[in-house]
GROMACS .gro file of C-alpha atoms in nm:
model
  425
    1UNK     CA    1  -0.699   1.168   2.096
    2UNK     CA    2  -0.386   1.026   2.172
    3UNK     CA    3  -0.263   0.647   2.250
    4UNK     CA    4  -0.053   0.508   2.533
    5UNK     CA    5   0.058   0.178   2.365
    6UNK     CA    6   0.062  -0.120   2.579
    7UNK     CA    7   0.286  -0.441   2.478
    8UNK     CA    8   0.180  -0.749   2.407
    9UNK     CA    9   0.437  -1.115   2.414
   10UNK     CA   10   0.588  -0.969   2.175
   11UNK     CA   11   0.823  -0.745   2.287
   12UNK     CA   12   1.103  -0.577   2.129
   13UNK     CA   13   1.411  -0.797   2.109
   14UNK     CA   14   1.753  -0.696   2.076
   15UNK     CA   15   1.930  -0.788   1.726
   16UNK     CA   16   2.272  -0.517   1.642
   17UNK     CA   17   2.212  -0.660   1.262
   18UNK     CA   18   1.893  -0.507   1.271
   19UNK     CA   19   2.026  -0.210   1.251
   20UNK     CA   20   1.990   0.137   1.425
   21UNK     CA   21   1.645   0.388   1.456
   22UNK     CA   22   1.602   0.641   1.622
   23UNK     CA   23   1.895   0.783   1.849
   24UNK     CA   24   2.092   0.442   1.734
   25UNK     CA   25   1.871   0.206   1.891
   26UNK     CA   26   1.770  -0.133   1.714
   27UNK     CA   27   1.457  -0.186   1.622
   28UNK     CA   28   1.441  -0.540   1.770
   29UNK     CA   29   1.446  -0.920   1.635
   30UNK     CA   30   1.057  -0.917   1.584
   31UNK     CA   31   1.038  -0.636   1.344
   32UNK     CA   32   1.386  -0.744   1.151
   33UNK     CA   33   1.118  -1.098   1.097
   34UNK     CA   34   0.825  -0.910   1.039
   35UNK     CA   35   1.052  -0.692   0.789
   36UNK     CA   36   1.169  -0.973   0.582
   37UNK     CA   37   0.860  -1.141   0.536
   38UNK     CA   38   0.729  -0.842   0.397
   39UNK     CA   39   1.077  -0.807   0.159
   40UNK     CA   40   1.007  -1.174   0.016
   41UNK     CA   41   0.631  -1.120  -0.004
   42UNK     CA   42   0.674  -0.797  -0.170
   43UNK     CA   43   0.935  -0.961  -0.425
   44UNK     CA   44   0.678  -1.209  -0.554
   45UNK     CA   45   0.415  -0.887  -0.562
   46UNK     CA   46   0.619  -0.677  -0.802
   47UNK     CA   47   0.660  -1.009  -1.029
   48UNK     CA   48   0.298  -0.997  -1.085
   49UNK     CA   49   0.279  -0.614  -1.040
   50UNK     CA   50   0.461  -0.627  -1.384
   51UNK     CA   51   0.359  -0.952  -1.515
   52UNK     CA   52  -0.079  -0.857  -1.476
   53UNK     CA   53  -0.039  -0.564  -1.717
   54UNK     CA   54   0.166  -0.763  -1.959
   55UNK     CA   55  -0.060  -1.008  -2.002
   56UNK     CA   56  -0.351  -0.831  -1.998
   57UNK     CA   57  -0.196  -0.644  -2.280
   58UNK     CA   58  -0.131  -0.972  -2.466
   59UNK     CA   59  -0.535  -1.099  -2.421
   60UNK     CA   60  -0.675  -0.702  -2.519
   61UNK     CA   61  -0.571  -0.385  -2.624
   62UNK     CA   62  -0.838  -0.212  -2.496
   63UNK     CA   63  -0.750   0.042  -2.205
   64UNK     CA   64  -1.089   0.010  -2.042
   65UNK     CA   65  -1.041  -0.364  -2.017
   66UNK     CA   66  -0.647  -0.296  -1.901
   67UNK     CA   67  -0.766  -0.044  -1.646
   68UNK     CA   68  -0.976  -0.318  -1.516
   69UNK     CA   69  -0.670  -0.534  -1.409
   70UNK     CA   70  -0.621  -0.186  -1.133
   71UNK     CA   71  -0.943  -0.263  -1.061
   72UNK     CA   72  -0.959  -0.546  -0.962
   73UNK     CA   73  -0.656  -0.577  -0.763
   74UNK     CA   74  -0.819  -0.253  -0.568
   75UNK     CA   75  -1.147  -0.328  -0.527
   76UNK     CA   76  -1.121  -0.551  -0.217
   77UNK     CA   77  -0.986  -0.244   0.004
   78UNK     CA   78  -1.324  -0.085  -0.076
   79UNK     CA   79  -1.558  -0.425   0.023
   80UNK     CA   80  -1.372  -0.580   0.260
   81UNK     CA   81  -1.098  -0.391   0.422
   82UNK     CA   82  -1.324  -0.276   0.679
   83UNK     CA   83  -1.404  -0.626   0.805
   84UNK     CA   84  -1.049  -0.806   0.762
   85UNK     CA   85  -0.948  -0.488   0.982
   86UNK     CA   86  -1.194  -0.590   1.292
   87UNK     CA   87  -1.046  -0.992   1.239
   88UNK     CA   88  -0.689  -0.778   1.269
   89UNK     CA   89  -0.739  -0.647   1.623
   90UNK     CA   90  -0.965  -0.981   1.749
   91UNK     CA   91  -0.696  -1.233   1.641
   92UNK     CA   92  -0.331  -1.359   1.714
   93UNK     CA   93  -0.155  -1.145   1.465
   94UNK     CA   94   0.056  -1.431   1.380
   95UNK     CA   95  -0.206  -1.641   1.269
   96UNK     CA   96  -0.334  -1.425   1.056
   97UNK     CA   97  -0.005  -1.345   0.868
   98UNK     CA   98   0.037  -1.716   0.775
   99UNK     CA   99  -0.339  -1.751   0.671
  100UNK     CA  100  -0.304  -1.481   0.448
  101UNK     CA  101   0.051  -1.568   0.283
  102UNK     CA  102  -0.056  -1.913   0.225
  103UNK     CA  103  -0.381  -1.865   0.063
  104UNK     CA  104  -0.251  -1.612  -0.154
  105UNK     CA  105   0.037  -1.884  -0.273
  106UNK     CA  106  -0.219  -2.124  -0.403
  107UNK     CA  107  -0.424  -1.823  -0.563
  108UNK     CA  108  -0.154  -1.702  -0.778
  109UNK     CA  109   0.000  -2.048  -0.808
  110UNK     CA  110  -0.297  -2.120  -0.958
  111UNK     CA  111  -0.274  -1.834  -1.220
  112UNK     CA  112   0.048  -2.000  -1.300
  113UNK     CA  113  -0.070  -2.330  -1.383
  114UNK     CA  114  -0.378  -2.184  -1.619
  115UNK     CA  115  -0.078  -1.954  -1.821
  116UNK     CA  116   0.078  -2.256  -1.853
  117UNK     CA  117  -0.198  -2.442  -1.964
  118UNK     CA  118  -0.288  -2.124  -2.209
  119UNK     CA  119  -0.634  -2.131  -2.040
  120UNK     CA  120  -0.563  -1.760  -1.924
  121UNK     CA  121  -0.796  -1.495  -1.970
  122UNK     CA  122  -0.859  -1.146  -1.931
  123UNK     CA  123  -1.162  -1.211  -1.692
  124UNK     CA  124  -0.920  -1.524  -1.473
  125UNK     CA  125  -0.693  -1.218  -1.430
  126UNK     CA  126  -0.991  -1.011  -1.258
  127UNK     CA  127  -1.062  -1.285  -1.069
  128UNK     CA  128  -0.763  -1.380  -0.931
  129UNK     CA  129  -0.649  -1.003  -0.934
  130UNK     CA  130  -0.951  -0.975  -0.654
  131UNK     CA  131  -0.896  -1.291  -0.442
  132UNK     CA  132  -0.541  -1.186  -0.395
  133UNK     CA  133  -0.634  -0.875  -0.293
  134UNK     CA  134  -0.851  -0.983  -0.067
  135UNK     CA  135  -0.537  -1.139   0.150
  136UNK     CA  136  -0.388  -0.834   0.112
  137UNK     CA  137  -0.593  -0.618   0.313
  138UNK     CA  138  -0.587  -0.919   0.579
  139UNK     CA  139  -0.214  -0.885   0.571
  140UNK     CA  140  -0.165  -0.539   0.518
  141UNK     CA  141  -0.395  -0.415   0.835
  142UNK     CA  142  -0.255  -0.671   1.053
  143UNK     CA  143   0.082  -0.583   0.997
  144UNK     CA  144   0.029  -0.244   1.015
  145UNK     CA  145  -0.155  -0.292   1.375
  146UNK     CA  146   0.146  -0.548   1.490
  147UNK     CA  147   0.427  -0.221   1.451
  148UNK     CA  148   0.313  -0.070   1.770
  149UNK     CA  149   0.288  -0.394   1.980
  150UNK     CA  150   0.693  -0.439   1.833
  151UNK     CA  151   0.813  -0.118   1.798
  152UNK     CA  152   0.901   0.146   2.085
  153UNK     CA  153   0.671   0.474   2.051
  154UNK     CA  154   0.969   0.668   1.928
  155UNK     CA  155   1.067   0.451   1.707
  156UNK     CA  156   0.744   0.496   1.503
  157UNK     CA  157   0.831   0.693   1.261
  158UNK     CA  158   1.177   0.517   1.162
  159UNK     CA  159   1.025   0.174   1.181
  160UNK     CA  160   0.719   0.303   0.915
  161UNK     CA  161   0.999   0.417   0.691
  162UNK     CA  162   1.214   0.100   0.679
  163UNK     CA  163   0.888  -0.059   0.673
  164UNK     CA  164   0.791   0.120   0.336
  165UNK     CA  165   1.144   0.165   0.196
  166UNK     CA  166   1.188  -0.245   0.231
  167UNK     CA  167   0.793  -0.292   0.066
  168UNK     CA  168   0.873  -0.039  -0.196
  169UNK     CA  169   1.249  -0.179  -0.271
  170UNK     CA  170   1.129  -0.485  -0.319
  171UNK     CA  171   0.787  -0.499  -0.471
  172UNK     CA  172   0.895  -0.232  -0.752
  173UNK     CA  173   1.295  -0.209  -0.774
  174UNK     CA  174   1.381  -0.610  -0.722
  175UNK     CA  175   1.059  -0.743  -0.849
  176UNK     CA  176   0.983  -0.543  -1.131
  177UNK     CA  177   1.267  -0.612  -1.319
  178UNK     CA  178   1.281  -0.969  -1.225
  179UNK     CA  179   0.876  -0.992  -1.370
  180UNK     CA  180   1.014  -0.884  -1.675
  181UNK     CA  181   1.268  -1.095  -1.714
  182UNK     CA  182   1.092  -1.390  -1.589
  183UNK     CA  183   0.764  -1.338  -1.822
  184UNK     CA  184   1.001  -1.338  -2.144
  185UNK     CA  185   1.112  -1.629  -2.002
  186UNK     CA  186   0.807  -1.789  -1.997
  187UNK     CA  187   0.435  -1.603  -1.903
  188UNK     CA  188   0.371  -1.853  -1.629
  189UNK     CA  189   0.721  -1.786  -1.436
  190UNK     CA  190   0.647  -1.450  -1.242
  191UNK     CA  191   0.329  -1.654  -1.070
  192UNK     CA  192   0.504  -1.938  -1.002
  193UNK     CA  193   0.809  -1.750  -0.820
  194UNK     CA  194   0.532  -1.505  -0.645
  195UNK     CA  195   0.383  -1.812  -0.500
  196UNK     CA  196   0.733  -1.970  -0.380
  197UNK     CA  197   0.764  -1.579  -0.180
  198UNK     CA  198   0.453  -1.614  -0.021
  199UNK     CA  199   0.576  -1.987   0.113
  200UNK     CA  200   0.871  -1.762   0.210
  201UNK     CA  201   0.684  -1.489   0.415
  202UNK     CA  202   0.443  -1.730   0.566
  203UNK     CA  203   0.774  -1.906   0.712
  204UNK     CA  204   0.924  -1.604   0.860
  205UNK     CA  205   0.612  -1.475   0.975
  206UNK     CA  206   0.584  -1.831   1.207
  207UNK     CA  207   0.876  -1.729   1.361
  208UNK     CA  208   0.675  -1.456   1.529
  209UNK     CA  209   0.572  -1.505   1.904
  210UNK     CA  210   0.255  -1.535   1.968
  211UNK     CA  211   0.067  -1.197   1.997
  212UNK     CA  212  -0.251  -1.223   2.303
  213UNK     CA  213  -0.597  -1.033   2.151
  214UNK     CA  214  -0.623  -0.718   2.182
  215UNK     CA  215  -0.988  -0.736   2.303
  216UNK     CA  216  -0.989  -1.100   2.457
  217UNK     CA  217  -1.316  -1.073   2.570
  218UNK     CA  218  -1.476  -1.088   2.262
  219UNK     CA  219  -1.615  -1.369   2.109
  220UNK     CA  220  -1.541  -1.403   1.750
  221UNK     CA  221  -1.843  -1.517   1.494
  222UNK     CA  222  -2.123  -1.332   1.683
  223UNK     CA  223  -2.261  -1.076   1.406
  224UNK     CA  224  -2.353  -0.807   1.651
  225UNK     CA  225  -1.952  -0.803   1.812
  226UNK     CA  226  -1.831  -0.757   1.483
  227UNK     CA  227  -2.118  -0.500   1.379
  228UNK     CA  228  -2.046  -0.303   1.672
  229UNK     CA  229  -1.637  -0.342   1.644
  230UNK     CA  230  -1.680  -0.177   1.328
  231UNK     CA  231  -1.923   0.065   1.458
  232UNK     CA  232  -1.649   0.177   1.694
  233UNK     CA  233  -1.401   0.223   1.460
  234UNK     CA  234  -1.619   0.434   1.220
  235UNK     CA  235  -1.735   0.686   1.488
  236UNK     CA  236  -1.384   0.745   1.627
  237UNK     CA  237  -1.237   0.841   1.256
  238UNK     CA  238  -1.547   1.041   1.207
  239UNK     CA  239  -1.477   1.230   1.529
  240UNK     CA  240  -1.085   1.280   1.417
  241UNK     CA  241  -1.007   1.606   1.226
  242UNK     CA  242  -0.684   1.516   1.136
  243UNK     CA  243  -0.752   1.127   1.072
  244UNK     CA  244  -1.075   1.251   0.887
  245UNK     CA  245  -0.815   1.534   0.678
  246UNK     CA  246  -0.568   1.260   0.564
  247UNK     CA  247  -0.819   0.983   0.475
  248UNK     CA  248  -1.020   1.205   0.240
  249UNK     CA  249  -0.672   1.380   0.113
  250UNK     CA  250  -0.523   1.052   0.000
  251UNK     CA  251  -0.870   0.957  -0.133
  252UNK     CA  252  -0.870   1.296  -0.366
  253UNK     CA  253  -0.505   1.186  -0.519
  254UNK     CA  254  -0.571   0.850  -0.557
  255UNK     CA  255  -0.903   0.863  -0.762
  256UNK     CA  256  -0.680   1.048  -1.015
  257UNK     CA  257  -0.379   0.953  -0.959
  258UNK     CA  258  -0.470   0.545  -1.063
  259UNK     CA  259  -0.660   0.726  -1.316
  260UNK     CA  260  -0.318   0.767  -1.502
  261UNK     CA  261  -0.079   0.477  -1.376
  262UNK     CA  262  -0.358   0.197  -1.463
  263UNK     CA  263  -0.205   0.297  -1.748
  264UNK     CA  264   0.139   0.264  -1.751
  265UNK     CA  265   0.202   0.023  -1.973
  266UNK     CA  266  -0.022   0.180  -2.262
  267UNK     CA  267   0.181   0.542  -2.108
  268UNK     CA  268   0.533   0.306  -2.201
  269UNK     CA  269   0.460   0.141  -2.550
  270UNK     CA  270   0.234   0.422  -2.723
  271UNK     CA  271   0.402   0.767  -2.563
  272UNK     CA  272   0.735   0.669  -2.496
  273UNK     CA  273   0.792   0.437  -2.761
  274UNK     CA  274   0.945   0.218  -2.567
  275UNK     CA  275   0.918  -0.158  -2.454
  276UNK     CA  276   0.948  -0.373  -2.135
  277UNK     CA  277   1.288  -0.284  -2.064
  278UNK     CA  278   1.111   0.065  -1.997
  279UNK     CA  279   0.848  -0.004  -1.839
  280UNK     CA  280   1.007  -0.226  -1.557
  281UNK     CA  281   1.235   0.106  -1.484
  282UNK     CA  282   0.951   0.308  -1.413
  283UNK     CA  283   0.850   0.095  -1.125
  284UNK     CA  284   1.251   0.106  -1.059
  285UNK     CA  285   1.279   0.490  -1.025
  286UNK     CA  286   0.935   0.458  -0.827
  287UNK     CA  287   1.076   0.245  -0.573
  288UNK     CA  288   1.437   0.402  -0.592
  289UNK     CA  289   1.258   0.767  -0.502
  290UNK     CA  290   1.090   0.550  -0.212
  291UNK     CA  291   1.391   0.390  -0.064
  292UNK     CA  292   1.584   0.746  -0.065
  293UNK     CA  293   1.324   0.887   0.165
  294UNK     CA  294   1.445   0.636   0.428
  295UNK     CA  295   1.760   0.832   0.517
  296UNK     CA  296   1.602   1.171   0.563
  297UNK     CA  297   1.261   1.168   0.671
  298UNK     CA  298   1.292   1.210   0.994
  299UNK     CA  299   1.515   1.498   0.952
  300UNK     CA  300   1.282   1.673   0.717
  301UNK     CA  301   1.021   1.636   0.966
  302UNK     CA  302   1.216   1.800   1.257
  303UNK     CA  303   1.315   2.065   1.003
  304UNK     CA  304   0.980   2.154   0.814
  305UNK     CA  305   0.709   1.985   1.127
  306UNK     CA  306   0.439   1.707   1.024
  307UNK     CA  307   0.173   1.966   0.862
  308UNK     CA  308   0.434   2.046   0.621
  309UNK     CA  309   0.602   1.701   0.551
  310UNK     CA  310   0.247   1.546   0.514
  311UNK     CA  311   0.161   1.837   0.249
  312UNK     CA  312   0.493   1.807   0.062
  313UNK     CA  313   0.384   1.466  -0.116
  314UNK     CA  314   0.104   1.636  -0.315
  315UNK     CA  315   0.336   1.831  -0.474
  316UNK     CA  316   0.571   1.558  -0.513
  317UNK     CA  317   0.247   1.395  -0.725
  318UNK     CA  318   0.173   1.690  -0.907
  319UNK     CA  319   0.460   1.806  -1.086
  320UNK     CA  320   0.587   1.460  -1.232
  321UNK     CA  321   0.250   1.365  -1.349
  322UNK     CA  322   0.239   1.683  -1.590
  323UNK     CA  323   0.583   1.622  -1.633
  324UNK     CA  324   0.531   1.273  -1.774
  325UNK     CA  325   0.307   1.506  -2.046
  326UNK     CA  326   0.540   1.728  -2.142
  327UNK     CA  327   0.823   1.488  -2.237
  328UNK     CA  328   0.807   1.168  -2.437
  329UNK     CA  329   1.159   1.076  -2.303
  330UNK     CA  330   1.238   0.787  -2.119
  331UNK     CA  331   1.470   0.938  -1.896
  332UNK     CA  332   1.270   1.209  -1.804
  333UNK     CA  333   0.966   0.971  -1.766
  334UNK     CA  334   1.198   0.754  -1.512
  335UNK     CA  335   1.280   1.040  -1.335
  336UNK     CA  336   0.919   1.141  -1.299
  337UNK     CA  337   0.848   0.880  -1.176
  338UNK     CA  338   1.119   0.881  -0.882
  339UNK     CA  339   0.984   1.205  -0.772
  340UNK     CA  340   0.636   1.012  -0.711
  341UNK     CA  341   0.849   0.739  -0.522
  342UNK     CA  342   0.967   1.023  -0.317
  343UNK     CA  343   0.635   1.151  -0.226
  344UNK     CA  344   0.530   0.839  -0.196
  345UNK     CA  345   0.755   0.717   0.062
  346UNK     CA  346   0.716   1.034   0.235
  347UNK     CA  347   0.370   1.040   0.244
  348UNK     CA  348   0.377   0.683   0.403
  349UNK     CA  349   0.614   0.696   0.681
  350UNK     CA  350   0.501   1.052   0.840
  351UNK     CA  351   0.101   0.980   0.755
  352UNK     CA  352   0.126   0.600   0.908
  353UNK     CA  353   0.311   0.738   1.203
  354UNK     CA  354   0.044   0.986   1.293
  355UNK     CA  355  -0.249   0.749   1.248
  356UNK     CA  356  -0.055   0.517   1.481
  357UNK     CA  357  -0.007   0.825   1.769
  358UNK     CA  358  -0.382   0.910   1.758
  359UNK     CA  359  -0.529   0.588   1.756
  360UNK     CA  360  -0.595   0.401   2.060
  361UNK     CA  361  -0.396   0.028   2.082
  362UNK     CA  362  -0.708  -0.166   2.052
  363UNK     CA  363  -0.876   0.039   1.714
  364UNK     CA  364  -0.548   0.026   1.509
  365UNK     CA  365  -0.640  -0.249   1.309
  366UNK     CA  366  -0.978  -0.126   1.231
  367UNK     CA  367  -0.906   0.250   1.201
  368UNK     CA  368  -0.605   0.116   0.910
  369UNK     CA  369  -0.885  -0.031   0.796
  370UNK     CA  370  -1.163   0.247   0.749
  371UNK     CA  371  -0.818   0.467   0.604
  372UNK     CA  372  -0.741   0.157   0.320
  373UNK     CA  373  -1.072   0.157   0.238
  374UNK     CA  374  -1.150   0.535   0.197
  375UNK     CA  375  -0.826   0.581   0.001
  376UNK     CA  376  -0.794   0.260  -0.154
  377UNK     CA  377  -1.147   0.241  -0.246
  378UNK     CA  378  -1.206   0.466  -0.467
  379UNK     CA  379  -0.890   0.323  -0.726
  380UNK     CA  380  -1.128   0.095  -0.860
  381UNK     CA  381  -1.343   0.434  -0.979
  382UNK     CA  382  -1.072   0.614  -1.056
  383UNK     CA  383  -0.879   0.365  -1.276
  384UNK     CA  384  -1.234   0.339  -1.455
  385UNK     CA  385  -1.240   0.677  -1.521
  386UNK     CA  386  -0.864   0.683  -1.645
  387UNK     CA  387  -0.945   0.403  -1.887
  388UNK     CA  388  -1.299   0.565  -2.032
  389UNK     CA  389  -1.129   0.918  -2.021
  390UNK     CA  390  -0.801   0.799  -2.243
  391UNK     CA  391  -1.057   0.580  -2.452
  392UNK     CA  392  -1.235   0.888  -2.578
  393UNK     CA  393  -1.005   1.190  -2.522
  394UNK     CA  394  -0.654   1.042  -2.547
  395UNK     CA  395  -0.432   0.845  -2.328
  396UNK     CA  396  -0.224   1.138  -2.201
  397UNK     CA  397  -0.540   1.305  -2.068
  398UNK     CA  398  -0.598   1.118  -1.741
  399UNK     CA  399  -0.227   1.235  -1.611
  400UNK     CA  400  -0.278   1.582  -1.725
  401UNK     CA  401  -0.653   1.562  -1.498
  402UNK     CA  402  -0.452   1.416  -1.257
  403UNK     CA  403  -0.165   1.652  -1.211
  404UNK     CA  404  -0.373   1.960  -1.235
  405UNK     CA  405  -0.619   1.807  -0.968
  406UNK     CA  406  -0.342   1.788  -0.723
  407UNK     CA  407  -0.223   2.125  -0.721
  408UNK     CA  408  -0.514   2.283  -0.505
  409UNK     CA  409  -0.501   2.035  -0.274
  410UNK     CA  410  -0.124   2.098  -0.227
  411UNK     CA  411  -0.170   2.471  -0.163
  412UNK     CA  412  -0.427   2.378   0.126
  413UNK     CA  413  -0.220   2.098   0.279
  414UNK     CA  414  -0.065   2.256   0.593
  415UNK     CA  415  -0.352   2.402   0.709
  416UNK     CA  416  -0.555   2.060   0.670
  417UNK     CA  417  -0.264   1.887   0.852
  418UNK     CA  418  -0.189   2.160   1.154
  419UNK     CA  419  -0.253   1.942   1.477
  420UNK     CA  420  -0.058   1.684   1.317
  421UNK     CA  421   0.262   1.858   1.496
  422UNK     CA  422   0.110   1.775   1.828
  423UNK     CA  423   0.140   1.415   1.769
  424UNK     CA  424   0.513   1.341   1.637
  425UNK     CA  425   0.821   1.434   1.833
   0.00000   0.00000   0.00000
């Protein structure tokens, strides 16, 4: 079905340093602050990104245990996405955003202090791994919701690019490498600076106008609103094809796909050879394939149409995962790995725009919600599998399962993904 979006208080502003989407027009003064809280936040996130793995590699060697670090950090989105979603569309947006940044600052500040104190281990990881997470998918689904209350219709697809390119730019090109350096420094540092960028986000994100509730009439804490909120949300994905077809696509890679990069860092030291320098250029040429997709996905989706641009990305997966077998070079490896940026970013910007033009206004939050935790959910699973897979057949086996298992699903893409062409202009 498709949405007529209706505007909230906060509407667009007009900021010529925000720069231009589509046909040259700014994206407005709220998204520019809703971008850069996202930018710091995601800074702090690829700290940690780099600095979990590292120290779980210090406390085990065991890449069951590592995989566990993956999930943990994913497990949330299966739990709990669903109901941080319904708080998303019942609540001022603004609010939220805070409430999230700041208890995710004393979470991982936390972390910091028990490296310091060398009280660290690899079970504090799990359970910090999972209360951070936990914000996330409070953060994550109410940002996603707010783009359509700040952005103009047609700007949709622009504004979910910049809004991935800046997440992916900074959470694994800037951070990474900054983790790296900051953990050699001293294990404790990449916590301590992640918690100083979610002080940073929360502040830009209280610049934000208040947003008015989406459902006002509502009253929030009454178990059978929020049963049947959810309710709602659940039996309008089930009745969407096309929402239906990319949940359970992106589901499908991701089970194998975090299979293989839970273990990265094992991939890095015992395949490659190679140490941290490495590894933190991995996440660059990740986040550098990412970034690129900014300047031309919209013209690749007026060129090939949405079916095809949403079924590009699984080959994009494919290919560098077997890749990543077939070479124990670091530059090939890095370059791999851009090409899965590049799907990546793809995938993100056309798949979040669609989702946005078939969902009604007041079900965004919650349908983001049912989508994070269909395709996020199953990570947990899937990194299990990776780790008990490489444990007894090898560690290069879970990317050759996983770049084999995305092939098929490549071939049938377009045909999965044919109304989406109805929905983007």
């Amino acid at each position: 079905c498709g949405a007529e979006y209706h505007r909230s208080t906060m509407t667009p502003g007009v900021d010529a340093a925000d720069g231009s989407g589509e046909a040259g027009r700014s994206l407005g003064r709220n998204f520019r602050t809703v971008w850069l809280s996202v930018l710091v936040s995601s800074t702090g996130d690829g700290m940690f990104v780099t600095a979990f793995p590292l120290l779980a590699a210090m406390l085990t060697r065991d890449p069951r245990l590592i995989a566990g670090v993956t999930i943990a950090l994913r497990l949330p989105w299966l739990l709990l996405a669903l109901f941080t979603g319904t708080i998303a569309d019942r609540m001022d947006k603004r609010r939220l955003l805070i409430a999230a940044d700041l208890s995710r600052m004393v979470i991982v500040g936390a972390l910091g202090i028990a490296v310091l104190a060398d009280v660290a281990t690899i079970w504090l990881l799990y359970v910090c791994a999972f209360l951070l997470t936990t914000g996330d998918t409070l953060h994550v689904n109410t940002a996603q919701a707010l783009l359509p209350d700040i952005v103009e219709q047609p700007q949709l697809l622009q504004a979910n690019a910049r809004f991935a390119s800046a997440q992916f730019a900074a959470a694994q090109f800037a951070g990474p490498p900054l983790g790296v350096a900051a953990y050699q420094a001293a294990a404790s540092v990449p916590f301590f600076a992640d918690a100083v960028s979610f002080a940073g986000s929360a502040a830009l994100a209280s610049q934000l106008p208040r947003s008015r509730r989406t459902r006002s009439d509502v009253v929030l804490g009454t178990r059978s609103s929020l049963r049947n909120d959810m309710l709602e949300a659940v039996r309008f994905v089930w009745h969407s094809p096309l929402y239906r077809a990319i949940c359970g696509t992106l589901a499908f890679s991701n089970f194998f796909y975090f299979g293989a990069i839970s273990l990265l860092v094992l991939y890095t030291e015992e395949h490659l050879g190679s140490g941290t320098g490495v590894y933190s250029l991995l996440f660059v040429g990740s986040a550098a394939g990412t970034v690129l997709t900014r300047w031309f996905v919209s013209g690749m989706v007026r060129s090939l149409g949405a079916a095809r641009s949403l079924a590009l990305p699984l080959w994009l997966w494919a290919v560098p995962l077997l890749g990543m077998v077939l070479s124990d070079s670091p530059v090939v490896a890095v370059a791999m790995m851009t090409l899965l940026g590049v799907g990546t970013g793809i995938w993100i910007a056309v798949n979040s725009t669609v989702r946005q033009a078939i969902t009604p206004p007041h079900l965004l939050g919650r349908a983001n919600a049912i989508y994070r935790t269909v395709s996020w959910g199953v990570v947990p699973f899937g990194a299990a599998f990776g780790g008990f897979t490489a444990h007894q057949f090898g560690l290069l086996t879970p990317f050759v399962i996983a770049g084999v298992a995305s092939v098929p699903l490549a071939l049938v893409g377009p045909r999965l993904f044919r109304s989406a062409a109805a929905h983007l202009h």
